[in-house]
Tab-separated table of C-alpha atoms and ligand atoms in Angstrom:
chain	number	residue	atom	x	y	z
W	1	MET	CA	-4.920	-37.441	8.852
W	2	ARG	CA	-2.190	-37.954	6.547
W	3	THR	CA	-1.058	-37.121	2.939
W	4	GLN	CA	1.756	-36.757	0.489
W	5	VAL	CA	1.284	-32.949	-0.275
W	6	GLY	CA	-0.993	-30.762	2.456
W	7	ILE	CA	-2.075	-27.370	-0.119
W	8	VAL	CA	-3.200	-24.288	2.197
W	9	GLY	CA	-5.985	-22.141	-0.487
W	10	ALA	CA	-8.408	-23.523	-2.237
W	11	GLY	CA	-8.027	-21.262	-4.891
W	12	PRO	CA	-6.818	-21.394	-8.127
W	13	ALA	CA	-3.400	-22.605	-7.780
W	14	GLY	CA	-4.006	-24.548	-4.842
W	15	LEU	CA	-6.898	-25.805	-6.427
W	16	MET	CA	-5.601	-26.632	-10.218
W	17	LEU	CA	-2.389	-27.724	-7.518
W	18	SER	CA	-3.853	-30.469	-5.757
W	19	HIS	CA	-5.306	-31.247	-9.794
W	20	LEU	CA	-3.219	-32.207	-11.859
W	21	LEU	CA	-1.351	-33.728	-9.028
W	22	HIS	CA	-4.143	-36.086	-8.713
W	23	ARG	CA	-3.502	-36.585	-12.499
W	24	ALA	CA	0.472	-37.821	-11.681
W	25	GLY	CA	-1.246	-40.185	-9.044
W	26	ILE	CA	0.203	-38.241	-6.087
W	27	GLU	CA	-3.023	-37.878	-2.880
W	28	SER	CA	-3.153	-34.122	-1.332
W	29	VAL	CA	-5.425	-32.031	0.364
W	30	VAL	CA	-6.600	-28.496	0.460
W	31	VAL	CA	-7.388	-26.619	3.625
W	32	GLU	CA	-8.895	-23.391	3.198
W	33	ASN	CA	-9.961	-20.915	5.763
W	34	ARG	CA	-13.272	-19.616	3.735
W	35	SER	CA	-16.033	-20.573	2.467
W	36	ARG	CA	-16.917	-22.483	-1.250
W	37	GLN	CA	-19.393	-19.790	-1.818
W	38	TYR	CA	-17.392	-17.356	-1.030
W	39	VAL	CA	-14.896	-18.980	-2.536
W	40	GLN	CA	-16.740	-19.539	-5.799
W	41	GLU	CA	-18.841	-15.809	-5.598
W	42	ARG	CA	-16.221	-13.490	-4.908
W	43	VAL	CA	-15.992	-11.556	-8.082
W	44	ARG	CA	-12.157	-11.459	-9.621
W	45	ALA	CA	-9.792	-11.254	-12.501
W	46	GLY	CA	-11.344	-12.854	-15.948
W	47	VAL	CA	-8.509	-13.165	-18.868
W	48	LEU	CA	-7.050	-16.773	-19.064
W	49	GLU	CA	-3.778	-16.452	-20.730
W	50	GLN	CA	-2.517	-18.913	-23.975
W	51	GLY	CA	-1.200	-21.263	-21.728
W	52	THR	CA	-3.461	-21.273	-19.051
W	53	VAL	CA	-6.654	-22.348	-20.687
W	54	ASP	CA	-4.689	-25.379	-22.466
W	55	LEU	CA	-3.830	-26.447	-19.117
W	56	MET	CA	-7.838	-26.523	-18.183
W	57	ASN	CA	-8.402	-28.530	-21.826
W	58	GLU	CA	-5.394	-30.472	-21.880
W	59	THR	CA	-6.516	-32.206	-18.133
W	60	GLY	CA	-9.708	-32.261	-18.326
W	61	VAL	CA	-11.196	-29.438	-16.992
W	62	GLY	CA	-11.831	-27.032	-19.793
W	63	GLU	CA	-15.998	-28.060	-20.597
W	64	ARG	CA	-17.912	-25.020	-19.673
W	65	LEU	CA	-14.310	-22.909	-20.406
W	66	ALA	CA	-14.461	-24.282	-24.197
W	67	ARG	CA	-18.454	-23.193	-23.516
W	68	GLU	CA	-18.948	-20.485	-21.799
W	69	GLY	CA	-15.367	-18.698	-22.503
W	70	LEU	CA	-15.107	-15.558	-24.501
W	71	VAL	CA	-11.967	-15.530	-26.793
W	72	HIS	CA	-10.597	-12.558	-27.061
W	73	ARG	CA	-8.115	-12.286	-30.359
W	74	GLY	CA	-7.343	-8.660	-30.098
W	75	LEU	CA	-7.510	-5.052	-27.141
W	76	GLU	CA	-7.965	-2.176	-27.612
W	77	LEU	CA	-5.001	1.254	-26.427
W	78	ARG	CA	-8.012	4.100	-26.504
W	79	PHE	CA	-5.114	7.618	-25.749
W	80	GLY	CA	-4.610	10.524	-27.712
W	81	ARG	CA	-4.620	14.666	-26.507
W	82	ARG	CA	-7.945	15.847	-26.611
W	83	GLY	CA	-10.540	16.275	-29.331
W	84	HIS	CA	-8.167	13.071	-30.727
W	85	ARG	CA	-8.504	9.991	-28.364
W	86	ARG	CA	-9.094	7.123	-30.356
W	87	GLY	CA	-8.605	3.947	-29.529
W	88	HIS	CA	-6.041	1.812	-31.857
W	89	ARG	CA	-6.507	-2.286	-31.578
W	90	ILE	CA	-3.549	-4.749	-30.820
W	91	ASP	CA	-3.942	-8.058	-32.869
W	92	LEU	CA	-3.239	-10.256	-29.866
W	93	PHE	CA	-4.007	-13.385	-32.653
W	94	GLY	CA	-1.645	-11.854	-35.610
W	95	LEU	CA	0.995	-10.181	-33.784
W	96	THR	CA	1.921	-13.915	-31.199
W	97	GLY	CA	1.722	-16.138	-33.925
W	98	GLY	CA	-2.506	-17.320	-33.636
W	99	LYS	CA	-2.668	-17.396	-29.555
W	100	ALA	CA	-5.646	-15.743	-28.549
W	101	ILE	CA	-7.015	-14.496	-24.736
W	102	THR	CA	-10.409	-15.906	-23.232
W	103	ILE	CA	-12.781	-14.160	-20.714
W	104	TYR	CA	-13.496	-16.352	-17.923
W	105	GLY	CA	-14.441	-15.346	-14.106
W	106	GLN	CA	-12.059	-16.770	-11.419
W	107	ASN	CA	-15.209	-17.844	-9.789
W	108	LYS	CA	-15.901	-20.557	-12.996
W	109	VAL	CA	-12.389	-20.669	-12.754
W	110	VAL	CA	-12.555	-22.129	-9.164
W	111	GLU	CA	-16.061	-23.623	-9.089
W	112	ASP	CA	-15.026	-26.848	-12.407
W	113	LEU	CA	-11.417	-27.115	-9.974
W	114	THR	CA	-13.611	-27.748	-7.262
W	115	ASP	CA	-16.252	-30.371	-9.205
W	116	ALA	CA	-13.244	-31.666	-10.703
W	117	ARG	CA	-11.325	-32.212	-7.487
W	118	LEU	CA	-14.989	-33.723	-4.984
W	119	ALA	CA	-15.695	-35.437	-8.042
W	120	ALA	CA	-12.537	-37.367	-8.166
W	121	GLY	CA	-12.501	-37.995	-4.038
W	122	GLY	CA	-10.749	-35.459	-3.394
W	123	ARG	CA	-10.620	-33.804	0.482
W	124	ILE	CA	-11.126	-29.734	1.085
W	125	PHE	CA	-11.540	-28.416	3.922
W	126	PHE	CA	-13.284	-25.576	3.195
W	127	ALA	CA	-14.147	-23.062	6.426
W	128	ALA	CA	-11.805	-24.684	8.197
W	129	GLU	CA	-10.222	-21.785	11.036
W	130	ASP	CA	-6.756	-21.302	12.265
W	131	VAL	CA	-4.838	-22.992	10.174
W	132	SER	CA	-1.176	-22.910	10.878
W	133	VAL	CA	2.033	-24.343	8.182
W	134	HIS	CA	3.969	-26.806	10.999
W	135	GLY	CA	7.455	-27.810	11.058
W	136	PHE	CA	8.438	-27.307	7.181
W	137	ASP	CA	12.222	-26.833	8.540
W	138	SER	CA	12.411	-31.208	8.679
W	139	ALA	CA	10.886	-33.669	6.758
W	140	ALA	CA	7.776	-34.040	8.383
W	141	PRO	CA	5.490	-30.659	8.156
W	142	SER	CA	1.958	-29.932	9.236
W	143	ILE	CA	-0.994	-27.793	8.463
W	144	ARG	CA	-2.749	-27.613	12.342
W	145	PHE	CA	-7.029	-26.024	11.789
W	146	ARG	CA	-10.213	-26.574	13.382
W	147	ALA	CA	-12.910	-28.051	11.188
W	148	GLY	CA	-16.350	-27.650	12.778
W	149	GLY	CA	-15.605	-27.261	16.300
W	150	GLU	CA	-12.152	-29.709	15.414
W	151	ALA	CA	-8.507	-29.169	15.741
W	152	VAL	CA	-7.117	-31.295	12.416
W	153	GLU	CA	-3.504	-32.516	12.063
W	154	LEU	CA	-2.087	-32.706	8.429
W	155	ARG	CA	0.864	-34.667	8.030
W	156	GLY	CA	2.302	-34.368	4.365
W	157	ASP	CA	5.906	-34.390	3.150
W	158	PHE	CA	5.371	-31.207	1.725
W	159	ILE	CA	3.275	-27.847	2.258
W	160	ALA	CA	2.442	-25.716	-0.757
W	161	GLY	CA	1.595	-22.241	0.305
W	162	CYS	CA	-1.462	-21.147	-2.510
W	163	ASP	CA	-2.997	-18.584	-0.361
W	164	GLY	CA	-1.895	-15.524	-1.581
W	165	PHE	CA	0.267	-12.277	-0.529
W	166	HIS	CA	-2.678	-12.485	2.061
W	167	GLY	CA	-2.412	-16.241	3.618
W	168	VAL	CA	-0.719	-17.887	6.282
W	169	CYS	CA	2.211	-19.280	4.835
W	170	ARG	CA	4.407	-16.864	3.572
W	171	PRO	CA	4.327	-14.478	6.953
W	172	SER	CA	5.279	-18.095	9.153
W	173	ILE	CA	8.752	-18.075	7.398
W	174	PRO	CA	11.462	-17.074	9.937
W	175	ALA	CA	12.383	-13.496	9.453
W	176	GLY	CA	15.647	-13.082	7.811
W	177	VAL	CA	15.311	-15.916	5.764
W	178	LEU	CA	13.133	-14.353	2.273
W	179	THR	CA	13.600	-10.608	0.680
W	180	ALA	CA	10.612	-8.892	0.161
W	181	PHE	CA	11.012	-6.892	-3.385
W	182	ASP	CA	8.465	-4.758	-3.469
W	183	ARG	CA	6.694	-1.603	-5.193
W	184	VAL	CA	3.371	-0.041	-3.761
W	185	TYR	CA	1.579	2.096	-6.420
W	186	PRO	CA	-0.477	5.617	-5.425
W	187	PHE	CA	-3.564	4.805	-6.898
W	188	ALA	CA	-5.982	1.147	-6.705
W	189	TRP	CA	-9.075	0.335	-8.857
W	190	LEU	CA	-12.749	1.529	-7.970
W	191	GLY	CA	-14.482	-2.557	-10.354
W	192	ILE	CA	-17.604	-2.577	-10.993
W	193	LEU	CA	-20.356	-5.417	-12.990
W	194	ALA	CA	-23.426	-4.341	-14.704
W	195	GLU	CA	-25.946	-5.925	-15.853
W	196	VAL	CA	-25.436	-4.204	-20.036
W	197	GLU	CA	-24.366	-4.916	-22.322
W	198	PRO	CA	-20.897	-4.676	-23.628
W	199	SER	CA	-19.954	-1.153	-25.475
W	200	SER	CA	-17.305	-3.380	-27.077
W	201	GLU	CA	-15.943	-5.830	-28.199
W	202	GLU	CA	-13.264	-5.918	-26.701
W	203	LEU	CA	-10.890	-4.960	-24.191
W	204	ILE	CA	-10.518	-1.072	-23.286
W	205	TYR	CA	-7.629	0.184	-21.761
W	206	SER	CA	-8.086	3.357	-21.302
W	207	ARG	CA	-5.420	6.616	-20.812
W	208	HIS	CA	-6.870	9.482	-19.798
W	209	GLU	CA	-5.289	12.860	-18.025
W	210	ARG	CA	-8.536	12.139	-15.309
W	211	GLY	CA	-6.780	8.634	-15.034
W	212	PHE	CA	-6.765	5.743	-16.791
W	213	ALA	CA	-9.613	3.236	-16.612
W	214	LEU	CA	-10.234	-0.141	-18.408
W	215	HIS	CA	-13.399	-2.430	-20.490
W	216	SER	CA	-14.064	-5.745	-19.646
W	217	MET	CA	-16.998	-8.255	-19.846
W	218	ARG	CA	-17.721	-11.673	-18.167
W	219	SER	CA	-20.443	-12.710	-21.229
W	220	PRO	CA	-22.871	-10.463	-23.625
W	221	GLU	CA	-24.712	-9.196	-20.402
W	222	LEU	CA	-22.678	-8.274	-18.319
W	223	THR	CA	-19.537	-5.279	-18.586
W	224	ARG	CA	-16.690	-5.191	-15.464
W	225	LEU	CA	-15.400	-1.815	-15.610
W	226	TYR	CA	-12.767	0.085	-13.307
W	227	LEU	CA	-11.729	3.434	-12.751
W	228	GLN	CA	-8.539	4.427	-11.536
W	229	VAL	CA	-8.700	6.151	-8.153
W	230	ALA	CA	-6.720	7.220	-4.621
W	231	PRO	CA	-5.312	5.001	-2.596
W	232	ASP	CA	-6.906	5.290	0.016
W	233	GLU	CA	-10.447	6.074	-2.212
W	234	GLU	CA	-14.340	4.999	-0.051
W	235	ILE	CA	-16.400	3.171	-1.954
W	236	GLY	CA	-19.252	5.446	-0.190
W	237	ASN	CA	-18.134	8.068	-1.908
W	238	TRP	CA	-19.084	6.711	-5.512
W	239	PRO	CA	-23.088	6.478	-5.348
W	240	ASP	CA	-23.557	4.850	-9.158
W	241	GLU	CA	-23.992	8.180	-11.675
W	242	ARG	CA	-21.081	9.561	-10.686
W	243	ILE	CA	-19.290	5.968	-11.397
W	244	TRP	CA	-21.222	5.935	-14.782
W	245	ASP	CA	-20.280	9.306	-16.133
W	246	GLU	CA	-16.511	9.342	-14.876
W	247	LEU	CA	-16.050	6.403	-17.083
W	248	GLN	CA	-17.729	8.011	-19.794
W	249	ARG	CA	-15.316	10.809	-18.978
W	250	ARG	CA	-12.452	8.021	-19.334
W	251	PHE	CA	-13.561	6.373	-22.531
W	252	GLU	CA	-14.522	9.672	-24.315
W	253	THR	CA	-12.794	9.122	-27.886
W	254	ARG	CA	-13.053	12.394	-30.762
W	255	ASP	CA	-16.379	10.269	-32.865
W	256	GLY	CA	-18.500	10.091	-29.113
W	257	PHE	CA	-18.421	7.167	-27.814
W	258	THR	CA	-20.433	5.693	-25.714
W	259	LEU	CA	-20.696	3.537	-22.381
W	260	ARG	CA	-23.328	2.451	-22.207
W	261	ARG	CA	-25.348	1.966	-18.533
W	262	GLY	CA	-26.995	-0.988	-16.594
W	263	PRO	CA	-27.363	-1.555	-12.904
W	264	ILE	CA	-24.167	-2.042	-11.157
W	265	VAL	CA	-24.261	-5.635	-9.670
W	266	GLN	CA	-20.895	-4.778	-7.138
W	267	LYS	CA	-18.494	-2.736	-6.850
W	268	GLY	CA	-15.166	-2.817	-4.828
W	269	ILE	CA	-11.798	-1.191	-4.264
W	270	THR	CA	-8.798	-2.732	-5.435
W	271	PRO	CA	-4.956	-1.831	-4.014
W	272	MET	CA	-2.218	-2.140	-6.316
W	273	HIS	CA	0.819	-3.447	-5.481
W	274	SER	CA	3.726	-4.993	-7.170
W	275	PHE	CA	5.786	-7.085	-4.281
W	276	VAL	CA	8.444	-10.611	-4.373
W	277	VAL	CA	10.281	-13.119	-2.491
W	278	GLU	CA	13.147	-14.551	-3.183
W	279	PRO	CA	13.492	-17.627	-2.594
W	280	MET	CA	9.449	-18.712	-3.361
W	281	ARG	CA	11.082	-22.074	-0.521
W	282	TYR	CA	11.608	-22.916	2.742
W	283	GLY	CA	12.621	-26.456	2.898
W	284	SER	CA	9.724	-28.481	2.681
W	285	LEU	CA	7.026	-25.311	2.527
W	286	PHE	CA	6.522	-24.345	-1.106
W	287	LEU	CA	5.735	-20.840	-1.926
W	288	ALA	CA	3.346	-20.133	-5.195
W	289	ASP	CA	1.210	-17.850	-5.190
W	290	ALA	CA	1.688	-16.595	-1.463
W	291	ALA	CA	4.965	-15.671	-2.743
W	292	HIS	CA	3.436	-12.581	-5.204
W	293	ILE	CA	1.505	-10.063	-5.954
W	294	VAL	CA	0.904	-8.473	-9.573
W	295	PRO	CA	-0.585	-4.935	-9.385
W	296	PRO	CA	-3.781	-5.722	-12.156
W	297	THR	CA	-3.213	-3.852	-14.739
W	298	GLY	CA	-2.927	-6.627	-16.948
W	299	ALA	CA	-4.108	-9.747	-15.761
W	300	LYS	CA	-1.466	-11.309	-14.631
W	301	GLY	CA	-2.436	-12.181	-11.101
W	302	LEU	CA	-4.492	-15.946	-11.731
W	303	ASN	CA	-1.563	-16.351	-14.673
W	304	LEU	CA	1.242	-16.511	-13.365
W	305	ALA	CA	-0.440	-18.312	-10.191
W	306	ILE	CA	-1.163	-21.146	-12.497
W	307	ALA	CA	2.702	-21.077	-14.330
W	308	ASP	CA	3.492	-21.381	-10.500
W	309	VAL	CA	1.845	-24.864	-9.772
W	310	ARG	CA	2.507	-25.944	-12.658
W	311	VAL	CA	6.230	-25.770	-12.488
W	312	LEU	CA	5.137	-27.207	-8.830
W	313	ALA	CA	3.405	-30.731	-9.296
W	314	ARG	CA	5.645	-31.696	-12.219
W	315	ALA	CA	8.441	-31.177	-9.068
W	316	PHE	CA	6.537	-33.058	-7.050
W	317	GLY	CA	6.108	-35.763	-9.688
W	318	ASP	CA	9.577	-36.873	-10.387
W	319	PHE	CA	10.410	-36.899	-6.303
W	320	TYR	CA	7.415	-39.283	-6.519
W	321	THR	CA	8.916	-41.250	-9.552
W	322	SER	CA	11.526	-40.943	-9.748
W	323	GLY	CA	13.383	-40.213	-6.235
W	324	SER	CA	14.501	-37.003	-7.408
W	325	ARG	CA	15.041	-33.703	-6.004
W	326	ALA	CA	16.189	-31.410	-8.868
W	327	GLY	CA	13.045	-30.252	-9.348
W	328	LEU	CA	11.993	-29.685	-5.914
W	329	GLU	CA	15.549	-27.945	-5.320
W	330	GLY	CA	15.239	-25.425	-9.338
W	331	TYR	CA	11.853	-24.636	-7.241
W	332	SER	CA	12.239	-21.488	-6.640
W	333	GLU	CA	14.884	-20.032	-9.599
W	334	THR	CA	12.830	-21.644	-12.442
W	335	CYS	CA	9.412	-19.944	-11.159
W	336	LEU	CA	11.807	-16.430	-10.314
W	337	ARG	CA	12.926	-16.601	-14.220
W	338	ARG	CA	9.064	-15.704	-15.011
W	339	VAL	CA	7.753	-14.659	-12.146
W	340	TRP	CA	9.795	-11.488	-12.424
W	341	LYS	CA	9.188	-11.068	-16.314
W	342	VAL	CA	5.437	-10.798	-15.524
W	343	GLN	CA	6.455	-8.421	-12.032
W	344	ARG	CA	7.655	-6.118	-15.275
W	345	PHE	CA	5.056	-6.450	-17.529
W	346	SER	CA	2.241	-5.928	-14.738
W	347	TRP	CA	4.514	-2.702	-13.335
W	348	TRP	CA	4.804	-1.718	-17.763
W	349	MET	CA	1.272	-1.409	-17.761
W	350	THR	CA	0.757	0.474	-14.948
W	351	SER	CA	2.911	3.093	-15.716
W	352	MET	CA	2.008	3.604	-18.831
W	353	LEU	CA	-2.112	3.438	-18.598
W	354	HIS	CA	-1.686	5.546	-15.255
W	355	ARG	CA	-2.513	8.969	-14.175
W	356	PHE	CA	0.799	9.959	-11.476
W	357	GLU	CA	0.150	12.613	-9.048
W	358	ASP	CA	4.161	14.234	-9.220
W	359	GLU	CA	3.998	14.119	-13.031
W	360	ASN	CA	4.719	17.077	-15.384
W	361	ALA	CA	3.642	17.929	-18.507
W	362	PHE	CA	6.890	16.243	-19.323
W	363	ASP	CA	6.415	13.165	-18.144
W	364	GLN	CA	2.403	13.242	-19.969
W	365	ARG	CA	4.430	13.661	-22.743
W	366	ARG	CA	6.065	10.755	-23.001
W	367	GLN	CA	3.573	8.459	-21.686
W	368	LEU	CA	1.495	9.880	-24.833
W	369	ALA	CA	5.078	9.376	-27.022
W	370	GLU	CA	5.463	5.534	-25.719
W	371	LEU	CA	1.383	4.506	-26.017
W	372	GLU	CA	1.496	6.411	-29.390
W	373	TYR	CA	5.621	3.698	-30.093
W	374	VAL	CA	3.691	0.612	-29.343
W	375	VAL	CA	0.917	0.959	-31.326
W	376	GLY	CA	3.216	2.455	-34.564
W	377	SER	CA	5.413	0.449	-33.914
W	378	HIS	CA	5.940	-3.784	-34.906
W	379	ALA	CA	8.667	-4.925	-32.495
W	380	ALA	CA	7.215	-2.731	-29.624
W	381	SER	CA	3.362	-4.117	-30.983
W	382	GLN	CA	4.440	-7.471	-30.909
W	383	SER	CA	5.815	-7.806	-27.433
W	384	LEU	CA	3.213	-5.902	-25.214
W	385	ALA	CA	1.590	-8.702	-27.542
W	386	GLU	CA	3.507	-11.955	-26.306
W	387	ASN	CA	3.422	-10.875	-22.984
W	388	TYR	CA	-0.166	-10.559	-23.017
W	389	VAL	CA	-1.164	-13.170	-24.261
W	390	GLY	CA	1.685	-15.015	-21.475
W	391	LEU	CA	5.226	-15.881	-21.986
W	392	PRO	CA	5.852	-20.187	-21.996
W	393	MET	CA	5.126	-21.228	-19.189
W	394	ASP	CA	8.721	-22.723	-18.690
M	401	DHB	C1	-10.095	-7.788	-16.133
M	401	DHB	C2	-9.087	-7.192	-15.216
M	401	DHB	C3	-7.827	-6.803	-15.711
M	401	DHB	O1	-6.506	-6.879	-14.463
M	401	DHB	C4	-7.485	-6.096	-17.121
M	401	DHB	O2	-6.058	-6.308	-16.856
M	401	DHB	C5	-8.248	-6.938	-17.890
M	401	DHB	C6	-9.476	-7.573	-17.378
M	401	DHB	C7	-11.302	-8.226	-15.757
M	401	DHB	O3	-11.594	-8.247	-14.829
M	401	DHB	O4	-11.706	-8.231	-16.645
């Protein structure tokens, strides 16, 4: 089988790349090792930056997003010493000249993009087995896999690694080519989805002596909540009652905030990791989200992946229309500039809000002072806001 760009991974990055290429008249095939149902039902991130929303609208895949997405113009930081805990609103809209974020589940983004690709005749292989990438040190790379029991070799001009941190693309690059930059955090997030009306209209990032907690949502009837837990925590140690009691404590305020409770329909533990490889390209293999991972605080993972493929789609577009390789040559450098700024922001939000086992009383006071500074200073709030709604795409 032959195409122009072979794409590994049918998450938001791979599907958006395929969609953008199609609009530029470039053919692609997407190969995904998980089933369509798995990819679409798995509950992942849910915050879209303004630029991600704009891209979906501009490219004709924003119809359901406009109907079902919840536009948020602010968020709350909640913190304080015992007896003084309260919320402080960050006016994202006012501080960024009118930008906002939109709550819309990643699984819905995947569903919308899959539908658009299939409706346009796009080819996506779900549940592909034994996916591997070959020959990318030449101009004739290929993706090999088995679909429905049959061996397939997909040849193209380029391969795009949109298979994330755990995918096959990055580890296929020979040792010594990539430099890795890495930070592991000494905690994880326990996340739940509950069938209950959100307890606040906006997201709440709460710093508490017992650990971080986050209040988010998916719809007016579905609340998404997260708790900082030990890195090796087992979900079996957390019966529903314990989760609710711990959340209630970590969201407490001096004036008696109560968290609404309801049936928990999903539970999971997410590790926390910052990771980047440089460069984001080897020969004809271009890494998108396979080149990095961010800790979830600040909700940047999906948005960063979309920003990468936007740059990549433009580079392929230039190559196929004018033969120019400048975009391809500059891909890694262009992406990495933004990737590192987003890494910095995600690390900063994580550091400011979590409890670290090795911190002493000084660190705790300093952390509170940092939060006081962020909510009290126009410059500091604006810095948080412009990063949160999304830095410019280029
Ligand atoms: C969500 C996840 C995040 O990591 C975050 O910072 C905000 C919201 C969410 O799943 O809704």
